[in-house]
PDB file of N, CA and C in Angstrom:
ATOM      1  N   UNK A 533     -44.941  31.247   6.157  1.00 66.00           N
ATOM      2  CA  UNK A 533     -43.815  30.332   6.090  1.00 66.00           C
ATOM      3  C   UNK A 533     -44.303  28.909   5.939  1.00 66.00           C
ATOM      4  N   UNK A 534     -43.754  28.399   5.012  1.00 75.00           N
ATOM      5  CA  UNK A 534     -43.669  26.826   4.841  1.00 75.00           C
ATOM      6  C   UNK A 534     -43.254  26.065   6.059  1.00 75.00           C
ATOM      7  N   UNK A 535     -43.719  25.180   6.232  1.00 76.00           N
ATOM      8  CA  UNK A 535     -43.318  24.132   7.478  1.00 76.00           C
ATOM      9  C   UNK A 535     -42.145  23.330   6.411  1.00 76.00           C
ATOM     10  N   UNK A 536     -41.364  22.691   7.770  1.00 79.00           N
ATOM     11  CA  UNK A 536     -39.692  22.232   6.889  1.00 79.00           C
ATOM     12  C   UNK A 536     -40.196  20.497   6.877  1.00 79.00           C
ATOM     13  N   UNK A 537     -41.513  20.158   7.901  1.00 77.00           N
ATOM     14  CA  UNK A 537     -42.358  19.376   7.651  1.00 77.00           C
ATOM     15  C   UNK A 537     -43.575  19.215   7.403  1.00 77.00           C
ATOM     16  N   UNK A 538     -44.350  18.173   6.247  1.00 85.00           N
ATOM     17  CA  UNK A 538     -45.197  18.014   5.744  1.00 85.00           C
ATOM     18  C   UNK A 538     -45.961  17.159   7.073  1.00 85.00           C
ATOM     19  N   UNK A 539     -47.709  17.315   7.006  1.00 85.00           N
ATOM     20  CA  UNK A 539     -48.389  16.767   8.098  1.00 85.00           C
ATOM     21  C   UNK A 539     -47.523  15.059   8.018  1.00 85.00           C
ATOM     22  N   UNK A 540     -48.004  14.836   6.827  1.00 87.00           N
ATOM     23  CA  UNK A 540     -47.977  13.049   6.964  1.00 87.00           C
ATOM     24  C   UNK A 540     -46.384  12.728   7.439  1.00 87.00           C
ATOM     25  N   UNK A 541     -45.485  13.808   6.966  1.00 87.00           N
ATOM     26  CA  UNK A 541     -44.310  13.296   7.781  1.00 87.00           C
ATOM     27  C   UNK A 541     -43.842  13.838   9.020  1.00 87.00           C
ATOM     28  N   UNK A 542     -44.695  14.496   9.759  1.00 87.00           N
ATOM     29  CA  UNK A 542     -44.361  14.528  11.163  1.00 87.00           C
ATOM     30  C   UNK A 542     -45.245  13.818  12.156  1.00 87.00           C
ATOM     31  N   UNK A 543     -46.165  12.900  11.283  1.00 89.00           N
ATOM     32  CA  UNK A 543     -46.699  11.738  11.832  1.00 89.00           C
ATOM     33  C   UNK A 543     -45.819  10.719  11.649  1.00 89.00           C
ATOM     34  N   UNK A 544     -45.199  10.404  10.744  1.00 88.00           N
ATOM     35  CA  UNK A 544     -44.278   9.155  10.569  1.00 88.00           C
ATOM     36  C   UNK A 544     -43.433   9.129  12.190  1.00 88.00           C
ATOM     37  N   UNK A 545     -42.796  10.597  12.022  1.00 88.00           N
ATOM     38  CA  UNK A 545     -41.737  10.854  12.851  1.00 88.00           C
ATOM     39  C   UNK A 545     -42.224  10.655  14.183  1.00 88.00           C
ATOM     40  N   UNK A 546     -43.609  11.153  14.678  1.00 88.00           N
ATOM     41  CA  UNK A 546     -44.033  11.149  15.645  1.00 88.00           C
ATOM     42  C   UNK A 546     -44.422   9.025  16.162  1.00 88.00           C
ATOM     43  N   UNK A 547     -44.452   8.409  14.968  1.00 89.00           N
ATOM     44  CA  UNK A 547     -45.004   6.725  15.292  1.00 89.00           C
ATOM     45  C   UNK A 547     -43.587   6.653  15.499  1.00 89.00           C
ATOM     46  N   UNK A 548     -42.599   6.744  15.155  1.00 88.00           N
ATOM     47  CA  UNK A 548     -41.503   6.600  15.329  1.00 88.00           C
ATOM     48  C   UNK A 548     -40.967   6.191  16.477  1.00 88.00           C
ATOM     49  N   UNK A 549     -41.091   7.742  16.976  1.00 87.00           N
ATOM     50  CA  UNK A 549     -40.507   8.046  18.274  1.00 87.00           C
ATOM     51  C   UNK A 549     -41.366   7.464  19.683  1.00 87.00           C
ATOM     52  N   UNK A 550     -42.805   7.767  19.254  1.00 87.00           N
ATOM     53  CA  UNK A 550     -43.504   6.850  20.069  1.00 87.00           C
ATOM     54  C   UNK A 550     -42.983   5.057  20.574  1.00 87.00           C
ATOM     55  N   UNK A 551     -42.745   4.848  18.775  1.00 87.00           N
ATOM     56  CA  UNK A 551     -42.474   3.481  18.893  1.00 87.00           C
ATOM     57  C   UNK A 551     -41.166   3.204  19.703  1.00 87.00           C
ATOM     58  N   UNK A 552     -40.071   3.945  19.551  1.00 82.00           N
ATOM     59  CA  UNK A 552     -38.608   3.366  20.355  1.00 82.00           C
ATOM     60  C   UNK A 552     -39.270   3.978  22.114  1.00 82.00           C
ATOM     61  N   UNK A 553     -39.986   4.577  22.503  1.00 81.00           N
ATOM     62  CA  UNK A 553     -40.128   5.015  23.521  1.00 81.00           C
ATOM     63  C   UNK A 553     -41.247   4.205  24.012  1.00 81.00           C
ATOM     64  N   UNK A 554     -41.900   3.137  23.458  1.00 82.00           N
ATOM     65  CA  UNK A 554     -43.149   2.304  24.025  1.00 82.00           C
ATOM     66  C   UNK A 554     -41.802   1.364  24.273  1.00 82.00           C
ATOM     67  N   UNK A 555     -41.201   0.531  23.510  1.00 81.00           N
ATOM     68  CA  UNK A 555     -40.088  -0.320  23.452  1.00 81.00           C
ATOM     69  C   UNK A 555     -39.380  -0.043  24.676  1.00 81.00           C
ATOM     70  N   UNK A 556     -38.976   0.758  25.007  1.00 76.00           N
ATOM     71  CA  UNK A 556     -38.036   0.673  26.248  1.00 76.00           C
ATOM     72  C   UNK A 556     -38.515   1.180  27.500  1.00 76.00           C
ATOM     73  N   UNK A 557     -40.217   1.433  27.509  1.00 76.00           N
ATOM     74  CA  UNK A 557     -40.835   1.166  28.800  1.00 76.00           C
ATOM     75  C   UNK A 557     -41.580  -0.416  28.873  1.00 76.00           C
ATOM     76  N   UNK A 558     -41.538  -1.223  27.527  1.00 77.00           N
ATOM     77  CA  UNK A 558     -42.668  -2.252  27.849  1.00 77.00           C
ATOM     78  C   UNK A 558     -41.015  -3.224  27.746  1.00 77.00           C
ATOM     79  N   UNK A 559     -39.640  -3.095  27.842  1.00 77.00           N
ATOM     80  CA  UNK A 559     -38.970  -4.360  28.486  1.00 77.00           C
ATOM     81  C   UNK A 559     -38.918  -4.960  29.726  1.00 77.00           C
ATOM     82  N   UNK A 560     -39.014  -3.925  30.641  1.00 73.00           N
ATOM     83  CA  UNK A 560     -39.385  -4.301  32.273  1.00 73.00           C
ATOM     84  C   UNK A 560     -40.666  -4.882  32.320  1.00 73.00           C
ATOM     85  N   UNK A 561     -40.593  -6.718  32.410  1.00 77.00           N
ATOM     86  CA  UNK A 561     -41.697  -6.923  32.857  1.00 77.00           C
ATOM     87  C   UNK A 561     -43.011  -6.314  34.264  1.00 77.00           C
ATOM     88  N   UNK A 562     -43.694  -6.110  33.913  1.00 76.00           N
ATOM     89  CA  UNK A 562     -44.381  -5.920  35.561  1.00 76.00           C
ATOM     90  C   UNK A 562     -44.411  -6.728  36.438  1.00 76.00           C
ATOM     91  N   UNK A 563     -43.777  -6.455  37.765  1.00 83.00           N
ATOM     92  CA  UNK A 563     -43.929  -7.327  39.205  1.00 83.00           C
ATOM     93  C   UNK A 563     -44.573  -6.979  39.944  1.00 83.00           C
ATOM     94  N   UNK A 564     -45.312  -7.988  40.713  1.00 87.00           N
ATOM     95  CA  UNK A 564     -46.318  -7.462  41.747  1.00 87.00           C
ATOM     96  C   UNK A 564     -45.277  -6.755  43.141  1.00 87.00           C
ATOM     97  N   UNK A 565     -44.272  -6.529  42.986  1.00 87.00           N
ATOM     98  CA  UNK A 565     -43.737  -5.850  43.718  1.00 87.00           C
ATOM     99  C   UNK A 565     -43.575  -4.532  43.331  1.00 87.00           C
ATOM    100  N   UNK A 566     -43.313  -4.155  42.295  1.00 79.00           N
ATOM    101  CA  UNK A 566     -43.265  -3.275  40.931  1.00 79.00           C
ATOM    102  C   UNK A 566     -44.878  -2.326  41.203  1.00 79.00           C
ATOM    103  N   UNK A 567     -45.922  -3.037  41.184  1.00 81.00           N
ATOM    104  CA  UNK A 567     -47.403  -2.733  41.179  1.00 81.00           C
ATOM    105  C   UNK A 567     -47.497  -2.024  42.492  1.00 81.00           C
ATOM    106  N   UNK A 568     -47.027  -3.008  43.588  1.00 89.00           N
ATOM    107  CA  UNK A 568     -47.319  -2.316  44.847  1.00 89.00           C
ATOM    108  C   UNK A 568     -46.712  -1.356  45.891  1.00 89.00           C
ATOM    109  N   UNK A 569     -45.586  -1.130  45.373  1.00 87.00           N
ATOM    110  CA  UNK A 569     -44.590  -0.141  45.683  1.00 87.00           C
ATOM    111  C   UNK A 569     -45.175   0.906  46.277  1.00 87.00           C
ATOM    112  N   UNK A 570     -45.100   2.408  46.696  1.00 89.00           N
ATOM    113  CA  UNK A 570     -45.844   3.285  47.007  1.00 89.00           C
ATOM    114  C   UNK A 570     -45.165   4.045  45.787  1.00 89.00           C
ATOM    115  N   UNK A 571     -45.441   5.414  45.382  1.00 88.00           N
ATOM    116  CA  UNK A 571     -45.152   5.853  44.425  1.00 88.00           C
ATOM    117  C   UNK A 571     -44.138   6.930  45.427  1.00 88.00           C
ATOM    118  N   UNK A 572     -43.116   7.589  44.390  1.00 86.00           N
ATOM    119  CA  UNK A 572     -41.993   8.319  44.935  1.00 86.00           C
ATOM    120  C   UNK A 572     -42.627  10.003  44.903  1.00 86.00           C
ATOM    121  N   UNK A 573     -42.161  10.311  46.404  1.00 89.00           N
ATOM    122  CA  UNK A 573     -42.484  11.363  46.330  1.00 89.00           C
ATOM    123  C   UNK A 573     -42.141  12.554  45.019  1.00 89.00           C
ATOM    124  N   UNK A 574     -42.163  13.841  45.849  1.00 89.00           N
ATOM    125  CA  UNK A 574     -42.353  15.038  44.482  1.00 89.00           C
ATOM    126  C   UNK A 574     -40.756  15.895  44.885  1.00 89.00           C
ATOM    127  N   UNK A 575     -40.362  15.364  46.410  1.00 91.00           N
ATOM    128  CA  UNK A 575     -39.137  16.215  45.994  1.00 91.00           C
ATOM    129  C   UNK A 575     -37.610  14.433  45.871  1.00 91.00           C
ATOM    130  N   UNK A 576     -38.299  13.433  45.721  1.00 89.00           N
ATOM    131  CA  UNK A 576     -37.426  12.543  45.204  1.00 89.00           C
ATOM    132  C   UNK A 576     -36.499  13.219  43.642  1.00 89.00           C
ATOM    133  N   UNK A 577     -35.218  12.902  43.804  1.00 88.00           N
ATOM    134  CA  UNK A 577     -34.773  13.361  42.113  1.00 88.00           C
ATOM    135  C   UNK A 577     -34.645  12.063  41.267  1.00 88.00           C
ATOM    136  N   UNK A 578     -34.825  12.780  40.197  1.00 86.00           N
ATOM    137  CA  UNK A 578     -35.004  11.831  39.419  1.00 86.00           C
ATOM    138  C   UNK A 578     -34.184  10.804  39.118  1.00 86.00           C
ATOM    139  N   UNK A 579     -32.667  11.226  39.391  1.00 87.00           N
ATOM    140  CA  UNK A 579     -31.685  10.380  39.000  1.00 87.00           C
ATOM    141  C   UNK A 579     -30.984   9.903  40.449  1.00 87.00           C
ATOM    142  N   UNK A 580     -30.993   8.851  40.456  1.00 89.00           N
ATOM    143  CA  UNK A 580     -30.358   8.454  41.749  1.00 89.00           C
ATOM    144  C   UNK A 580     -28.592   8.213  41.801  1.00 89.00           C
ATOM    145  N   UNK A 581     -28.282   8.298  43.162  1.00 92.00           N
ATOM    146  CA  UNK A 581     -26.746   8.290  43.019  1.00 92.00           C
ATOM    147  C   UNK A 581     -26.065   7.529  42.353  1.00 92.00           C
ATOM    148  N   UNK A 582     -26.577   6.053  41.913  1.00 94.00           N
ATOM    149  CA  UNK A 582     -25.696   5.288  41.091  1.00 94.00           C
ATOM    150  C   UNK A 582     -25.958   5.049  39.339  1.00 94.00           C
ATOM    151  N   UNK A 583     -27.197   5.878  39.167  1.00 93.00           N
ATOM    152  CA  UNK A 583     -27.384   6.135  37.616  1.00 93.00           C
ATOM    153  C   UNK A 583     -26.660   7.556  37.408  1.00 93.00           C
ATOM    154  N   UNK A 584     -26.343   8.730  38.474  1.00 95.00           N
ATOM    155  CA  UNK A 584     -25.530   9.675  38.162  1.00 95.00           C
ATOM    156  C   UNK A 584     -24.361   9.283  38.061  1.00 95.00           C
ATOM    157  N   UNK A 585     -23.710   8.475  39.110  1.00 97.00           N
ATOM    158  CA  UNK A 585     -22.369   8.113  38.420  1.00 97.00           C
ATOM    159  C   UNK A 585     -22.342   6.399  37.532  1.00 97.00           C
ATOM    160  N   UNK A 586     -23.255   6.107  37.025  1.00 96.00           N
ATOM    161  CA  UNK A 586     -23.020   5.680  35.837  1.00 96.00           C
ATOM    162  C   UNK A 586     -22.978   6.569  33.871  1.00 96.00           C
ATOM    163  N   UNK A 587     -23.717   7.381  34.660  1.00 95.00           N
ATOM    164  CA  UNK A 587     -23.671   8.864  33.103  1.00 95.00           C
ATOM    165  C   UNK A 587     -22.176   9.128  33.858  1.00 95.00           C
ATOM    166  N   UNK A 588     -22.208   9.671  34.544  1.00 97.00           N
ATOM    167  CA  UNK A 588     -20.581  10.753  34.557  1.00 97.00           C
ATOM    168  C   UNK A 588     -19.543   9.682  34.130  1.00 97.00           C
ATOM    169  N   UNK A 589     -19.508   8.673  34.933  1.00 97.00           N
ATOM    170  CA  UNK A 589     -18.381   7.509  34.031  1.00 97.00           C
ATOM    171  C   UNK A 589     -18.598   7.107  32.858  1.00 97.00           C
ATOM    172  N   UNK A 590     -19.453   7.073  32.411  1.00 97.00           N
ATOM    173  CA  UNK A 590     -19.923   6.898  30.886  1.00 97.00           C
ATOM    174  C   UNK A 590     -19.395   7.827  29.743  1.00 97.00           C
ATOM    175  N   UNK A 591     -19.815   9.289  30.581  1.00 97.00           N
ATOM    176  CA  UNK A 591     -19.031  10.337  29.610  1.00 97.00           C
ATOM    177  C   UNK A 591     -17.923  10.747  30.037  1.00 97.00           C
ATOM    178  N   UNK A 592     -17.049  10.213  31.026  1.00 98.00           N
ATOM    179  CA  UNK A 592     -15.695  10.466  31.581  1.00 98.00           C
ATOM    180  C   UNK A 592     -14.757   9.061  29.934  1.00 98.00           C
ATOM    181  N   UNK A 593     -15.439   7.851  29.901  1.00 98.00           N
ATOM    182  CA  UNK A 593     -15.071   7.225  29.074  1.00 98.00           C
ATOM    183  C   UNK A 593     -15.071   7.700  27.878  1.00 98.00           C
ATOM    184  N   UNK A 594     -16.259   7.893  27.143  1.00 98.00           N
ATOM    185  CA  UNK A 594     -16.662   8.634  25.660  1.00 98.00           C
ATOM    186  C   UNK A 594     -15.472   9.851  25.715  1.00 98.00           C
ATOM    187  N   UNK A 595     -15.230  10.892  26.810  1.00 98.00           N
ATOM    188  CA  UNK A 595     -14.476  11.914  26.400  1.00 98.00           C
ATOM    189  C   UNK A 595     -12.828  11.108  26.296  1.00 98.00           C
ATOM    190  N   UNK A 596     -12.663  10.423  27.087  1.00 98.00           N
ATOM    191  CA  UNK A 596     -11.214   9.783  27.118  1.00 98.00           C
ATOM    192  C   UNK A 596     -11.260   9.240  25.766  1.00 98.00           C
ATOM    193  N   UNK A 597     -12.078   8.703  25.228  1.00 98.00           N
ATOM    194  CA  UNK A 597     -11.860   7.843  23.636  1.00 98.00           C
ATOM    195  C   UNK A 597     -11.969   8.987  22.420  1.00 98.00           C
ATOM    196  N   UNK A 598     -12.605   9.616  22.672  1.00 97.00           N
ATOM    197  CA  UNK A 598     -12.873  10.332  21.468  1.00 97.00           C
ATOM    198  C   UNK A 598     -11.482  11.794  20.966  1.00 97.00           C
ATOM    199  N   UNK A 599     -11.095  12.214  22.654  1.00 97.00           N
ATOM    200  CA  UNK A 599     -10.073  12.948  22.456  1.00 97.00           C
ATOM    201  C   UNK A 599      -8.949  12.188  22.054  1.00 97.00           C
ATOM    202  N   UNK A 600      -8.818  11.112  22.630  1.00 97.00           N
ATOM    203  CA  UNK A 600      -7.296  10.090  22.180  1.00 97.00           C
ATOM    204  C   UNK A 600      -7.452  10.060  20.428  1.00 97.00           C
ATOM    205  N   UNK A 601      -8.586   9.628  19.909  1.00 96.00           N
ATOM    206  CA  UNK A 601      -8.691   9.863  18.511  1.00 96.00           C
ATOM    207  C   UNK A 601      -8.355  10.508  18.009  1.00 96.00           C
ATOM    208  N   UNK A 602      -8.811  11.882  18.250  1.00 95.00           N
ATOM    209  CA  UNK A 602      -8.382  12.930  17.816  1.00 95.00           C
ATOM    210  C   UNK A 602      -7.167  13.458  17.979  1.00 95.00           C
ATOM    211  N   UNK A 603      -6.760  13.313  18.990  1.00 94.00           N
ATOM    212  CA  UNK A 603      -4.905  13.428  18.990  1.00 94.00           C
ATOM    213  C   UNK A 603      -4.050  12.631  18.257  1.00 94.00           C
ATOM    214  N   UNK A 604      -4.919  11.357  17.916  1.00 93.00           N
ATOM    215  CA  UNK A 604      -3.929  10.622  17.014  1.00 93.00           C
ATOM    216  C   UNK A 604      -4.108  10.815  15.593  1.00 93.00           C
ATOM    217  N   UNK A 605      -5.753  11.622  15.161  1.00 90.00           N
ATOM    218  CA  UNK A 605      -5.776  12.040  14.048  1.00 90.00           C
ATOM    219  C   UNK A 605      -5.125  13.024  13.681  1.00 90.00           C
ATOM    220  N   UNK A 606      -4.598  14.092  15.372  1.00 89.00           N
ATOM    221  CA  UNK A 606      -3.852  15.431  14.941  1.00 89.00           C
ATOM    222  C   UNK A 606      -2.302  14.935  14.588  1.00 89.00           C
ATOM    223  N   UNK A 607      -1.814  13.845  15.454  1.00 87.00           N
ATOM    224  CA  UNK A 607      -0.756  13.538  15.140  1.00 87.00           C
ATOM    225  C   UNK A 607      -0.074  12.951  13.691  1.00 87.00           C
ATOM    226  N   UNK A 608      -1.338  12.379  13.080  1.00 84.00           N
ATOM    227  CA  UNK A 608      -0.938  11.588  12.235  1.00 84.00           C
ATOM    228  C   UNK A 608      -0.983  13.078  10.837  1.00 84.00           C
ATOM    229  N   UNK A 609      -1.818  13.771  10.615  1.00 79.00           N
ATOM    230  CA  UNK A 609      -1.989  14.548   9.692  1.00 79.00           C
ATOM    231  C   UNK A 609      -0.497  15.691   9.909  1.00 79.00           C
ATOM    232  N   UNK A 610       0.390  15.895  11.193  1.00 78.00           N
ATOM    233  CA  UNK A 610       1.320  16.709  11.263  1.00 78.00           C
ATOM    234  C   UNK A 610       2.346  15.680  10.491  1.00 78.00           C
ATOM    235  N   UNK A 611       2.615  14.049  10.662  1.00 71.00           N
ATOM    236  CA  UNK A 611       3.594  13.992   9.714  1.00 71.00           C
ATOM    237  C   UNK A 611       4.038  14.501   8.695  1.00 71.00           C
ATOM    238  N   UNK A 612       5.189  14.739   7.838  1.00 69.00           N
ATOM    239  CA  UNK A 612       5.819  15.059   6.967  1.00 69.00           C
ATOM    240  C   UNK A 612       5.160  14.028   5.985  1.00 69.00           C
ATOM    241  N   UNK A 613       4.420  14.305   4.853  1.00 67.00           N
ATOM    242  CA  UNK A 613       4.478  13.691   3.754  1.00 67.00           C
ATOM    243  C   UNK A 613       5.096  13.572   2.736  1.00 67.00           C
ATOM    244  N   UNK A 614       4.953  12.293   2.062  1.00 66.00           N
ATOM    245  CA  UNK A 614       5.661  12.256   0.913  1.00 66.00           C
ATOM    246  C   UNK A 614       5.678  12.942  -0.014  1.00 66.00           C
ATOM    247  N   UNK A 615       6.365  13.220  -0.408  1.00 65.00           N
ATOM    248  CA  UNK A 615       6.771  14.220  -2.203  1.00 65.00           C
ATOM    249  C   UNK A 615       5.822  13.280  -3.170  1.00 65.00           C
ATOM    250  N   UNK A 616       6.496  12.173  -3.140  1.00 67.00           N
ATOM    251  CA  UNK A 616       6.376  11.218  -4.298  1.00 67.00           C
ATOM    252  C   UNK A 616       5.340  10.892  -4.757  1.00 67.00           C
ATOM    253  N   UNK A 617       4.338  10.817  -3.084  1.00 62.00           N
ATOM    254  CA  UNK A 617       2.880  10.520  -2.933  1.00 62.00           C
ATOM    255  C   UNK A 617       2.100  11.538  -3.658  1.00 62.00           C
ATOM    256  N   UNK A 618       2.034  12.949  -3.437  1.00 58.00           N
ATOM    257  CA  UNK A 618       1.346  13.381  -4.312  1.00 58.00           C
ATOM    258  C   UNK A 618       1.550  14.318  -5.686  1.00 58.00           C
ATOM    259  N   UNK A 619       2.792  13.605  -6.003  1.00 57.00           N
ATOM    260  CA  UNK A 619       2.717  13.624  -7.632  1.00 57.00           C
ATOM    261  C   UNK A 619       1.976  12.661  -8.284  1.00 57.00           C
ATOM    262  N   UNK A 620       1.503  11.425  -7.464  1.00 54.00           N
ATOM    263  CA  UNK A 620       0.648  10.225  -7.923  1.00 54.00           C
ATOM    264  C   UNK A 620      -0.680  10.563  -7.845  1.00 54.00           C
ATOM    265  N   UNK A 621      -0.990  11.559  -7.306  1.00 52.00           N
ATOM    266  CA  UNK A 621      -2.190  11.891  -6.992  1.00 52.00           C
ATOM    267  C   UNK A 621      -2.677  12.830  -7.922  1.00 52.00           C
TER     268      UNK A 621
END
């Protein structure tokens, strides 16, 4: 089987991804408070209580917007159309 990628372009892909993922660990400057911290244990989780409910409100929002869309796209496509309109068409 053929690969669906060529070497040189799953290197591109790979500087890529490296690159947006160096980018959004090197915006937090380092603090010497930052440095000296102790490190978090192994049964710490990863997401703490107020980054979990910043995702769940996040996608409590995204689902509220995206379904309203869509109800207004369902609504709008049930109107009755014009006759007239698509004899012009």
């Amino acid at each position: 089987q053929d690969s669906p990628l060529k070497a040189v372009q799953m290197l591109w892909v790979n500087l890529i991804m490296d690159t947006f993922a160096s980018l959004a660990l090197a915006t937090e400057p380092p603090t010497e408070a930052l440095l000296l911290r102790k490190p978090y244990g192994r049964d710490t989780p990863l997401l703490s209580r107020t980054m979990l409910q910043n995702i769940l409100g996040h996608a409590a929002y995204q689902l509220v917007i995206i379904f309203t869309l869509l109800f207004l796209a369902l609504q709008r496509d049930q109107r009755p159309q014009d006759p007239r309109r698509e004899e012009r068409l």
